Short mmCIF file of C-alpha atoms in Angstrom, two decimals:
data_model
loop_
_atom_site.label_atom_id
_atom_site.label_comp_id
_atom_site.label_asym_id
_atom_site.label_seq_id
_atom_site.Cartn_x
_atom_site.Cartn_y
_atom_site.Cartn_z
CA MET B 107 88.41 93.86 89.72
CA ARG B 108 86.88 90.81 88.36
CA ASP B 109 84.44 89.03 90.55
CA HIS B 110 86.32 85.87 90.92
CA VAL B 111 89.37 87.86 92.31
CA ARG B 112 87.27 89.49 94.87
CA MET B 113 85.72 86.25 95.76
CA ILE B 114 89.08 84.73 96.34
CA MET B 115 90.42 87.49 98.19
CA GLU B 116 87.24 87.43 100.55
CA GLY B 117 87.31 83.58 100.86
CA GLU B 118 89.23 81.15 102.68
CA PRO B 119 92.91 80.80 101.77
CA GLY B 120 93.51 78.92 98.49
CA THR B 121 96.09 77.96 95.94
CA LEU B 122 97.48 79.60 92.92
CA PRO B 123 96.52 76.49 90.69
CA ALA B 124 92.92 76.73 91.91
CA ALA B 125 92.64 80.45 91.11
CA TRP B 126 94.24 80.06 87.78
CA LEU B 127 91.99 77.18 86.72
CA GLU B 128 88.85 79.32 87.68
CA VAL B 129 90.36 82.06 85.42
CA TRP B 130 91.19 79.74 82.51
CA ARG B 131 87.88 77.86 82.45
CA ARG B 132 85.85 81.21 82.36
CA ASP B 133 87.47 82.21 79.29
CA PRO B 134 89.30 79.45 77.53
CA ALA B 135 90.09 81.39 74.41
CA ALA B 136 91.79 84.32 76.26
CA VAL B 137 95.48 84.76 75.27
CA VAL B 138 97.73 83.88 78.34
CA LEU B 139 101.21 83.75 77.04
CA VAL B 140 102.81 85.49 74.11
CA GLU B 141 106.19 84.42 72.55
CA PRO B 142 108.16 87.17 70.92
CA SER B 143 107.83 85.21 67.50
CA GLY B 144 104.07 86.13 67.70
CA VAL B 145 102.85 82.66 68.79
CA LEU B 146 99.82 83.21 71.05
CA VAL B 147 98.98 80.56 73.89
CA THR B 148 95.45 80.57 75.10
CA ALA B 149 94.01 79.66 78.55
CA ALA B 150 92.65 76.31 77.19
CA MET B 151 96.19 75.48 75.73
CA VAL B 152 97.92 76.47 79.00
CA GLU B 153 95.66 74.06 81.08
CA ASP B 154 96.10 71.24 78.65
CA TRP B 155 99.87 71.76 78.16
CA SER B 156 100.61 72.23 81.82
CA ALA B 157 98.76 68.91 82.45
CA GLY B 158 100.65 66.93 79.93
CA VAL B 159 104.09 68.09 81.33
CA ALA B 160 102.71 67.25 84.91
CA ARG B 161 101.90 63.80 83.65
CA ARG B 162 105.37 63.48 82.15
CA LEU B 163 106.90 64.63 85.42
CA ALA B 164 104.73 62.06 87.35
CA ALA B 165 105.99 59.40 85.09
CA ARG B 166 109.60 60.30 86.15
CA GLY B 167 108.46 59.55 89.85
CA ILE B 168 108.00 63.25 90.65
CA GLY B 169 105.18 63.81 93.20
CA PRO B 170 103.69 66.11 95.78
CA GLY B 171 106.29 67.44 98.34
CA ASP B 172 109.37 66.67 95.98
CA ARG B 173 111.76 69.49 95.35
CA VAL B 174 112.55 70.43 91.82
CA LEU B 175 115.18 72.94 91.01
CA LEU B 176 114.22 75.30 88.18
CA SER B 177 116.97 77.03 86.37
CA ALA B 178 116.47 78.25 82.58
CA GLU B 179 116.19 81.50 80.55
CA PRO B 180 112.73 82.98 80.11
CA SER B 181 110.51 81.20 77.76
CA VAL B 182 106.97 79.95 77.38
CA ASP B 183 108.31 76.27 77.88
CA LEU B 184 109.83 77.29 81.23
CA VAL B 185 106.39 78.91 82.38
CA ILE B 186 104.42 75.92 81.53
CA ALA B 187 106.86 73.62 83.47
CA TYR B 188 106.60 75.89 86.47
CA ILE B 189 102.76 75.79 86.12
CA ALA B 190 102.90 72.07 85.95
CA LEU B 191 105.08 71.70 88.89
CA LEU B 192 102.48 73.74 91.10
CA ARG B 193 99.70 71.72 89.85
CA LEU B 194 101.53 68.54 90.67
CA GLY B 195 102.06 69.83 94.17
CA VAL B 196 105.71 69.76 93.74
CA VAL B 197 108.17 72.28 95.64
CA VAL B 198 109.72 74.77 93.10
CA VAL B 199 113.28 75.83 93.76
CA PRO B 200 113.87 78.80 91.39
CA THR B 201 117.61 79.14 90.82
CA ASN B 202 119.75 81.84 89.24
CA THR B 203 121.08 80.92 85.90
CA THR B 204 124.42 82.42 86.58
CA TYR B 205 125.20 80.50 89.46
CA THR B 206 128.79 79.08 89.54
CA ARG B 207 129.37 75.14 90.08
CA PRO B 208 130.16 75.80 94.01
CA GLU B 209 127.03 77.72 94.11
CA LEU B 210 125.07 74.91 92.53
CA SER B 211 126.73 72.25 94.67
CA TYR B 212 125.61 74.35 97.69
CA LEU B 213 122.01 74.39 96.62
CA LEU B 214 121.85 70.85 95.66
CA ALA B 215 123.25 69.76 99.14
CA ASP B 216 120.77 71.99 101.07
CA ALA B 217 117.56 71.49 98.97
CA ARG B 218 118.43 67.87 97.79
CA PRO B 219 116.07 68.12 94.68
CA THR B 220 114.64 65.13 93.05
CA LEU B 221 115.03 66.59 89.50
CA VAL B 222 116.56 69.57 87.99
CA ILE B 223 114.81 71.31 84.99
CA ALA B 224 117.34 73.34 83.16
CA ASP B 225 118.15 74.78 79.63
CA ARG B 226 121.86 74.03 80.12
CA PRO B 227 122.22 70.52 81.35
CA ASP B 228 125.87 70.84 81.04
CA ARG B 229 126.19 73.07 84.18
CA PHE B 230 125.17 70.28 86.25
CA VAL B 231 127.47 67.54 84.73
CA THR B 232 129.62 65.95 87.42
CA LEU B 233 127.57 67.50 90.03
CA HIS B 234 126.04 65.07 92.76
CA LEU B 235 123.40 65.08 95.42
CA PRO B 236 124.39 64.41 99.09
CA ASP B 237 123.79 60.67 98.69
CA GLY B 238 126.27 60.57 95.98
CA GLU B 239 123.89 60.05 93.25
CA PRO B 240 124.19 62.19 89.88
CA VAL B 241 121.85 64.99 89.50
CA PRO B 242 118.86 64.10 86.93
CA VAL B 243 118.42 66.92 84.67
CA VAL B 244 115.89 67.47 81.86
CA LEU B 245 115.04 70.47 79.48
CA PRO B 246 112.11 72.81 80.20
CA THR B 247 110.04 70.97 77.58
CA VAL B 248 110.25 67.89 79.83
CA PRO B 249 110.40 65.34 77.13
CA GLY B 250 108.57 61.94 77.58
CA ASP B 251 105.41 60.14 77.70
CA ASP B 252 102.22 62.04 79.21
CA ALA B 253 99.82 59.16 78.82
CA GLY B 254 100.03 58.07 82.43
CA PRO B 255 97.95 59.61 85.31
CA ALA B 256 98.79 62.31 87.62
CA ALA B 257 96.95 63.93 90.66
CA LEU B 258 96.67 67.61 89.78
CA ASP B 259 95.71 70.60 91.75
CA ALA B 260 95.36 68.75 94.99
CA ALA B 261 97.70 70.73 97.01
CA ALA B 262 96.42 72.22 100.47
CA PRO B 263 96.86 75.95 100.95
CA GLY B 264 99.52 75.33 103.66
CA ALA B 265 101.57 73.09 101.63
CA LEU B 266 104.94 74.28 100.75
CA ALA B 267 105.21 75.61 96.99
CA TRP B 268 108.45 77.51 96.76
CA LEU B 269 111.89 77.10 98.28
CA CYS B 270 113.44 80.29 97.13
CA TYR B 271 116.81 81.07 98.18
CA THR B 272 117.85 84.51 99.40
CA SER B 273 120.61 86.36 97.54
CA GLY B 274 123.07 85.66 100.00
CA THR B 275 124.76 89.11 100.15
CA THR B 276 125.65 88.18 103.96
CA GLY B 277 126.44 84.58 104.63
CA ARG B 278 125.29 81.52 102.83
CA PRO B 279 121.88 81.75 101.11
CA LYS B 280 118.76 80.42 103.13
CA GLY B 281 115.72 78.68 101.51
CA ALA B 282 112.74 80.72 102.25
CA MET B 283 109.63 78.55 102.43
CA LEU B 284 106.51 79.98 100.85
CA THR B 285 103.30 78.15 100.95
CA HIS B 286 100.75 78.07 98.26
CA ALA B 287 98.42 80.49 100.44
CA ASN B 288 101.44 82.90 100.76
CA LEU B 289 101.89 82.99 96.97
CA LEU B 290 98.21 83.47 96.20
CA ALA B 291 97.96 86.18 98.83
CA GLY B 292 100.76 87.99 97.40
CA ALA B 293 99.41 87.77 93.80
CA LEU B 294 96.07 89.01 94.85
CA ALA B 295 97.45 92.00 96.79
CA VAL B 296 99.33 93.39 93.69
CA VAL B 297 96.56 92.52 91.35
CA GLU B 298 94.13 94.66 93.57
CA ALA B 299 96.53 97.53 94.20
CA TRP B 300 97.71 97.74 90.61
CA GLU B 301 94.36 97.50 89.09
CA TRP B 302 95.42 94.57 87.06
CA SER B 303 92.73 93.36 84.74
CA PRO B 304 92.37 90.75 81.92
CA GLU B 305 92.68 93.63 79.47
CA ASP B 306 96.47 94.09 80.67
CA ARG B 307 99.43 92.65 78.80
CA LEU B 308 102.82 92.64 80.57
CA VAL B 309 105.98 92.84 78.78
CA LEU B 310 108.19 90.84 80.91
CA ALA B 311 112.05 90.91 80.40
CA LEU B 312 113.17 89.91 83.84
CA PRO B 313 114.71 86.58 84.87
CA LEU B 314 112.28 84.00 85.96
CA PHE B 315 114.21 82.65 88.94
CA HIS B 316 113.50 85.75 91.41
CA MET B 317 110.49 86.93 93.07
CA HIS B 318 110.14 89.93 90.82
CA GLY B 319 109.74 88.03 87.44
CA LEU B 320 108.21 84.96 88.54
CA GLY B 321 106.50 85.63 91.80
CA VAL B 322 104.97 88.87 90.74
CA GLY B 323 105.12 89.02 87.09
CA ILE B 324 103.99 85.51 86.18
CA ASN B 325 101.96 84.86 89.34
CA GLY B 326 100.18 88.20 89.20
CA SER B 327 99.39 88.04 85.52
CA LEU B 328 97.87 84.50 85.56
CA THR B 329 95.75 85.32 88.72
CA ALA B 330 94.42 88.53 87.16
CA GLY B 331 93.59 86.77 83.99
CA ALA B 332 95.95 89.00 81.87
CA SER B 333 98.62 88.06 79.53
CA VAL B 334 102.42 88.05 79.34
CA VAL B 335 104.95 88.72 76.56
CA ILE B 336 107.97 86.47 77.63
CA LEU B 337 111.13 88.19 76.40
CA PRO B 338 114.28 86.06 76.93
CA ARG B 339 116.37 89.01 78.19
CA PHE B 340 116.09 92.73 78.53
CA HIS B 341 117.01 95.01 75.60
CA VAL B 342 115.52 98.41 75.15
CA ASP B 343 114.50 98.07 71.47
CA ALA B 344 112.95 94.42 72.25
CA VAL B 345 111.06 95.87 75.08
CA LEU B 346 109.52 98.87 73.18
CA ASP B 347 108.89 96.76 69.92
CA ALA B 348 107.05 94.23 71.98
CA GLN B 349 104.78 97.00 73.57
CA LYS B 350 104.04 98.33 70.03
CA THR B 351 103.49 94.94 68.42
CA PHE B 352 101.51 93.24 71.00
CA GLY B 353 99.95 96.15 72.80
CA GLY B 354 101.72 96.02 76.12
CA THR B 355 100.12 97.86 78.97
CA LEU B 356 102.50 96.86 81.85
CA LEU B 357 106.36 97.11 82.27
CA PHE B 358 108.28 95.62 85.29
CA GLY B 359 111.79 96.35 85.48
CA VAL B 360 114.88 96.87 88.01
CA PRO B 361 116.73 100.47 87.99
CA THR B 362 119.33 99.46 85.70
CA MET B 363 116.69 98.66 82.94
CA TYR B 364 115.01 102.16 83.56
CA ALA B 365 118.74 103.69 83.30
CA ARG B 366 119.18 101.99 79.97
CA LEU B 367 115.74 103.29 78.68
CA ALA B 368 116.44 106.83 79.95
CA GLU B 369 119.60 106.66 77.71
CA SER B 370 117.67 105.66 74.59
CA PRO B 371 116.33 107.98 71.99
CA ARG B 372 113.13 106.08 72.15
CA LEU B 373 112.44 106.97 75.78
CA GLN B 374 109.14 108.75 75.18
CA GLU B 375 107.73 105.48 73.81
CA LEU B 376 107.70 104.34 77.56
CA ALA B 377 104.49 106.56 77.87
CA GLU B 378 102.49 104.06 75.80
CA PHE B 379 102.51 101.52 78.80
CA ARG B 380 99.70 102.25 81.33
CA LEU B 381 101.98 101.32 84.29
CA CYS B 382 105.77 100.98 84.63
CA VAL B 383 106.96 99.50 87.93
CA SER B 384 110.53 99.42 89.36
CA GLY B 385 111.71 97.10 92.11
CA SER B 386 114.41 94.76 93.54
CA ALA B 387 116.76 97.73 94.14
CA PRO B 388 116.07 101.47 94.89
CA LEU B 389 115.48 103.75 92.06
CA ALA B 390 117.64 106.78 92.25
CA PRO B 391 115.14 109.87 92.55
CA ASP B 392 117.33 111.81 89.89
CA LEU B 393 116.62 108.98 87.36
CA TRP B 394 112.94 109.09 88.36
CA GLU B 395 112.72 112.88 87.64
CA GLN B 396 114.66 112.53 84.49
CA ILE B 397 112.24 109.93 83.09
CA ARG B 398 109.04 112.20 84.36
CA ALA B 399 110.69 115.05 82.61
CA ASP B 400 111.67 113.46 79.36
CA ALA B 401 108.87 111.01 79.04
CA GLY B 402 106.06 112.14 81.30
CA VAL B 403 106.10 108.83 82.89
CA GLU B 404 106.00 108.57 86.76
CA ILE B 405 107.70 105.11 87.54
CA LEU B 406 105.81 103.34 90.25
CA GLU B 407 108.17 102.05 93.12
CA ARG B 408 107.29 99.20 95.35
CA TYR B 409 108.87 97.35 98.17
CA GLY B 410 109.14 93.55 98.70
CA MET B 411 111.42 90.89 99.49
CA THR B 412 112.06 87.06 99.04
CA GLU B 413 110.41 86.30 102.50
CA THR B 414 107.28 88.15 102.07
CA LEU B 415 106.48 88.96 98.41
CA MET B 416 105.31 92.58 97.95
CA LEU B 417 104.72 94.82 100.93
CA CYS B 418 104.36 98.32 99.89
CA THR B 419 103.51 100.31 96.66
CA ASN B 420 103.09 103.81 95.43
CA PRO B 421 99.37 104.27 94.14
CA VAL B 422 98.31 103.78 90.69
CA GLY B 423 96.12 106.74 90.91
CA GLY B 424 97.49 109.91 92.47
CA PRO B 425 100.85 111.46 92.88
CA ARG B 426 103.99 109.16 93.25
CA VAL B 427 106.88 110.15 95.36
CA PRO B 428 110.43 109.39 94.13
CA GLY B 429 112.52 107.52 96.84
CA SER B 430 109.20 106.46 98.69
CA VAL B 431 107.73 102.99 98.47
CA GLY B 432 104.38 104.24 99.37
CA LYS B 433 101.92 102.43 101.63
CA PRO B 434 101.39 98.74 102.81
CA LEU B 435 99.59 96.51 100.24
CA PRO B 436 96.25 95.08 101.13
CA GLY B 437 96.66 92.32 103.83
CA ILE B 438 100.08 93.66 105.07
CA GLU B 439 100.74 95.14 108.40
CA LEU B 440 103.85 97.14 108.98
CA ARG B 441 105.45 98.72 111.75
CA LEU B 442 108.93 100.20 112.65
CA GLY B 443 110.59 98.52 115.55
CA ALA B 444 113.85 98.70 117.51
CA GLY B 445 116.41 101.21 115.53
CA ASP B 446 113.36 101.79 113.05
CA GLY B 447 113.70 98.40 111.64
CA ILE B 448 110.99 97.37 109.39
CA GLU B 449 108.70 94.46 110.88
CA VAL B 450 105.70 92.95 108.89
CA ARG B 451 103.09 90.56 109.14
CA GLY B 452 100.42 89.16 106.95
CA ALA B 453 99.10 86.32 104.70
CA SER B 454 102.23 86.50 102.28
CA VAL B 455 104.75 86.25 104.93
CA PHE B 456 106.69 83.10 104.47
CA ALA B 457 106.68 79.92 106.87
CA GLY B 458 110.34 80.22 107.96
CA TYR B 459 113.86 79.05 106.74
CA TRP B 460 114.38 75.65 105.29
CA GLU B 461 115.86 73.34 107.89
CA ARG B 462 117.07 76.38 109.98
CA PRO B 463 114.88 76.78 113.11
CA ASP B 464 117.24 78.96 114.89
CA ALA B 465 117.35 81.39 111.87
CA THR B 466 113.68 81.33 111.78
CA ALA B 467 113.37 82.07 115.35
CA GLU B 468 115.64 84.96 115.08
CA ALA B 469 113.83 86.40 112.05
CA PHE B 470 110.68 86.91 114.01
CA THR B 471 109.61 89.10 116.97
CA SER B 472 108.25 87.37 120.05
CA ASP B 473 104.85 88.66 119.02
CA GLY B 474 105.06 87.24 115.43
CA TRP B 475 106.32 90.08 113.30
CA PHE B 476 109.02 89.20 110.66
CA ARG B 477 111.98 91.47 110.85
CA THR B 478 112.90 92.48 107.25
CA GLY B 479 116.46 93.67 108.02
CA ASP B 480 115.60 97.00 106.49
CA VAL B 481 115.35 100.26 108.03
CA GLY B 482 112.77 102.62 107.12
CA ALA B 483 111.18 106.12 108.01
CA TRP B 484 107.49 107.33 107.79
CA SER B 485 106.76 110.40 105.72
CA PRO B 486 104.29 113.04 107.29
CA VAL B 487 101.54 111.66 105.08
CA GLY B 488 102.24 107.91 106.23
CA TRP B 489 104.46 106.82 103.22
CA LEU B 490 107.39 104.53 103.84
CA ARG B 491 110.83 105.48 102.69
CA LEU B 492 113.58 102.87 102.89
CA VAL B 493 116.72 104.25 104.81
CA GLY B 494 118.94 101.14 104.39
CA ARG B 495 119.72 97.65 105.51
CA THR B 496 120.56 96.91 109.16
CA SER B 497 123.42 94.76 107.85
CA GLU B 498 124.74 97.83 105.74
CA LEU B 499 124.61 100.24 108.78
CA VAL B 500 127.99 102.24 109.16
CA ILE B 501 128.68 103.20 112.76
CA THR B 502 131.40 106.12 112.83
CA GLY B 503 132.49 107.67 116.04
CA GLY B 504 129.33 106.20 117.60
CA TYR B 505 126.98 107.68 114.95
CA ASN B 506 124.68 105.68 112.76
CA VAL B 507 125.08 106.33 108.97
CA TYR B 508 122.73 104.65 106.51
CA PRO B 509 124.42 104.26 103.10
CA ARG B 510 121.06 105.06 101.24
CA GLU B 511 121.02 108.62 102.37
CA VAL B 512 124.75 109.36 101.58
CA GLU B 513 124.26 107.79 98.20
CA ASP B 514 121.27 109.84 97.39
CA ALA B 515 123.35 113.02 98.21
CA VAL B 516 126.36 112.07 96.40
CA ARG B 517 124.54 110.89 93.22
CA THR B 518 123.23 114.51 92.68
CA HIS B 519 126.81 115.65 91.67
CA SER B 520 127.08 116.34 88.14
CA GLY B 521 130.15 114.07 87.57
CA VAL B 522 128.74 111.07 89.52
CA ALA B 523 127.02 108.44 87.40
CA ASP B 524 126.56 105.81 90.19
CA VAL B 525 127.69 105.39 93.75
CA ALA B 526 127.62 102.89 96.71
CA VAL B 527 128.68 103.57 100.30
CA ILE B 528 130.10 101.23 102.73
CA GLY B 529 132.01 101.46 105.99
CA VAL B 530 135.63 100.29 106.27
CA PRO B 531 137.28 99.62 109.61
CA ASP B 532 139.24 102.34 111.25
CA PRO B 533 141.16 102.19 114.71
CA THR B 534 140.02 105.57 115.69
CA TRP B 535 136.44 105.92 114.46
CA GLY B 536 135.41 102.36 114.16
CA GLU B 537 134.39 102.78 110.74
CA LEU B 538 134.99 105.36 107.97
CA VAL B 539 132.31 106.28 105.34
CA MET B 540 133.71 105.39 101.99
CA ALA B 541 132.00 106.20 98.83
CA VAL B 542 132.68 104.25 95.59
CA VAL B 543 131.93 106.38 92.62
CA VAL B 544 131.30 105.72 89.19
CA ALA B 545 132.07 108.78 87.08
CA THR B 546 130.02 110.29 84.32
CA ASP B 547 132.94 110.87 82.38
CA PRO B 548 135.51 108.06 83.08
CA SER B 549 138.33 110.16 81.50
CA SER B 550 137.64 113.03 83.87
CA PRO B 551 136.35 111.73 87.13
CA PRO B 552 135.59 114.32 89.71
CA ALA B 553 138.29 115.52 92.15
CA ARG B 554 137.96 114.85 95.94
CA GLU B 555 137.64 118.56 96.49
CA SER B 556 134.59 118.87 94.29
CA LEU B 557 132.97 115.75 95.99
CA ASP B 558 133.68 117.07 99.45
CA ALA B 559 132.37 120.40 98.68
CA HIS B 560 129.08 118.85 97.03
CA VAL B 561 128.34 116.77 100.30
CA GLU B 562 129.04 119.54 102.80
CA GLY B 563 125.92 121.32 102.10
CA ASN B 564 123.85 118.14 102.22
CA LEU B 565 125.05 115.91 104.78
CA ALA B 566 126.02 116.35 108.67
CA PRO B 567 129.75 115.94 109.14
CA HIS B 568 129.54 112.46 110.65
CA LYS B 569 127.67 111.17 107.28
CA ARG B 570 130.11 112.65 104.72
CA PRO B 571 132.43 110.15 103.14
CA ARG B 572 136.11 110.33 104.47
CA LEU B 573 137.29 108.02 101.66
CA TRP B 574 136.52 108.30 97.98
CA VAL B 575 137.04 105.64 95.40
CA ILE B 576 136.72 105.74 91.84
CA ALA B 577 135.50 102.57 89.96
CA GLU B 578 134.68 101.65 86.50
CA SER B 579 131.50 100.21 87.53
CA LEU B 580 129.76 98.61 90.73
CA PRO B 581 129.36 95.00 91.08
CA ARG B 582 125.69 93.98 91.09
CA ASN B 583 123.86 90.73 91.26
CA ALA B 584 121.28 89.73 88.65
CA MET B 585 118.58 91.81 90.22
CA GLY B 586 120.59 95.04 90.20
CA LYS B 587 121.52 95.13 93.92
CA VAL B 588 125.01 96.26 94.67
CA GLN B 589 127.20 93.57 96.11
CA ARG B 590 128.85 95.48 98.94
CA GLU B 591 131.03 92.59 99.99
CA ILE B 592 132.93 92.93 96.98
CA LEU B 593 133.37 96.56 97.43
CA ARG B 594 135.06 96.11 100.63
CA SER B 595 138.13 95.11 98.54
CA PRO B 596 138.00 97.23 95.50
CA ALA B 597 141.01 95.73 93.58
CA GLY B 598 142.25 97.96 90.90
CA ASP B 599 140.21 101.25 91.72
CA GLU B 600 141.62 104.67 91.83
CA SER B 601 141.47 106.31 95.19
CA VAL B 602 140.99 110.16 95.02
CA GLY B 603 141.43 110.98 98.61
CA GLY B 604 141.84 109.49 102.09
CA ALA B 605 140.56 110.41 105.61
#
């Protein structure tokens, strides 16, 4: 690890901009950002460019503590705008680029931003802030005059840096308040655990409105003094071409991306990366094994969430276990509480939910541990395995059933390409276990008898699906997580058997 990173980790809490400035000024000529066209942006350029954007924002009246909604496709301009916001002490509100007008209206009402930075201003036309004023929107380039003054890099470690809204799979999204110290602690933890160095180059094809792409990919790279190839979207050929052209050493992705790579005749090129990381949703063990067998690559799984940044990881050196998220990262304490619910504390754990004191109090135990809402189990060697979400728990006949365990068993059927398990109301059993299956061959989906026989030898009777439904695909959000609420009313799907 570079000396400056170890000094930061061993010192008092700091901020990302302060850490980044230290990196940039040590080696101003180092490449930091790479455009697909081949344009290279050096550390000195990033410092000057972001300062100019910050001055243009200040000229618009944007200052410390203001909230600015950030919603655009990945680009170097977007990354520079993000850096400028943090340097100015602004609270960044990363926002999904696929949100509909009602979803955007909710965020505007809840976060009350002073400005929106978006690559599609038309999405905000006719939308208003709570006071009735129209939403001011600028492009990621933030056009204007940057000749004026701006106080940069003055935010305190405890100052709010991100207001990051949860995915809202249950209820309305809540704004998780992350401080500068939270973000820096999270970045330093993955830099150390993944042996991230200035020689690394991340090929990043993830959206930059989420913790994975922005909070880990961008924050981690800049903190490590490494560089990033910014791809506007994921495509197998684009990712592998970028690795070959620019010498990529790291790849971050979600399971859907790795499934697409596994289908490609170029899969073996994945071995050119030093490290391939998967997160945001569980990676199916059979997909992990397939990639290892066909490409010789052991995907590194990790575990984190909006409110905490990264929590656990498989090791960089040594064996990795499919279906396991490894051990806690440096600075993270983790325990299993009531019902094996995962509880954590550490420097990267958030400060609470925006303007929701009751939700914040409910999220923490009386002794200060954050309840993640996930259920886990320890392996004999002390590695964590995610069992499911407490909110996804199916209770049938008084027995607890965790969907992840059932899904893993069903997915090993040769006729099953994908599966999601939910509970549906039943007057006798309380809930029935239902499996929504995507067939490997849509023209010849597996019969109920075949599915029943398959799970009989793998699951206890109360865990076996009583209802099977065939679907063309599973509804997923932008980061690949199954939207189970949609599945509870699977319109147009074909049942292959009842209870």
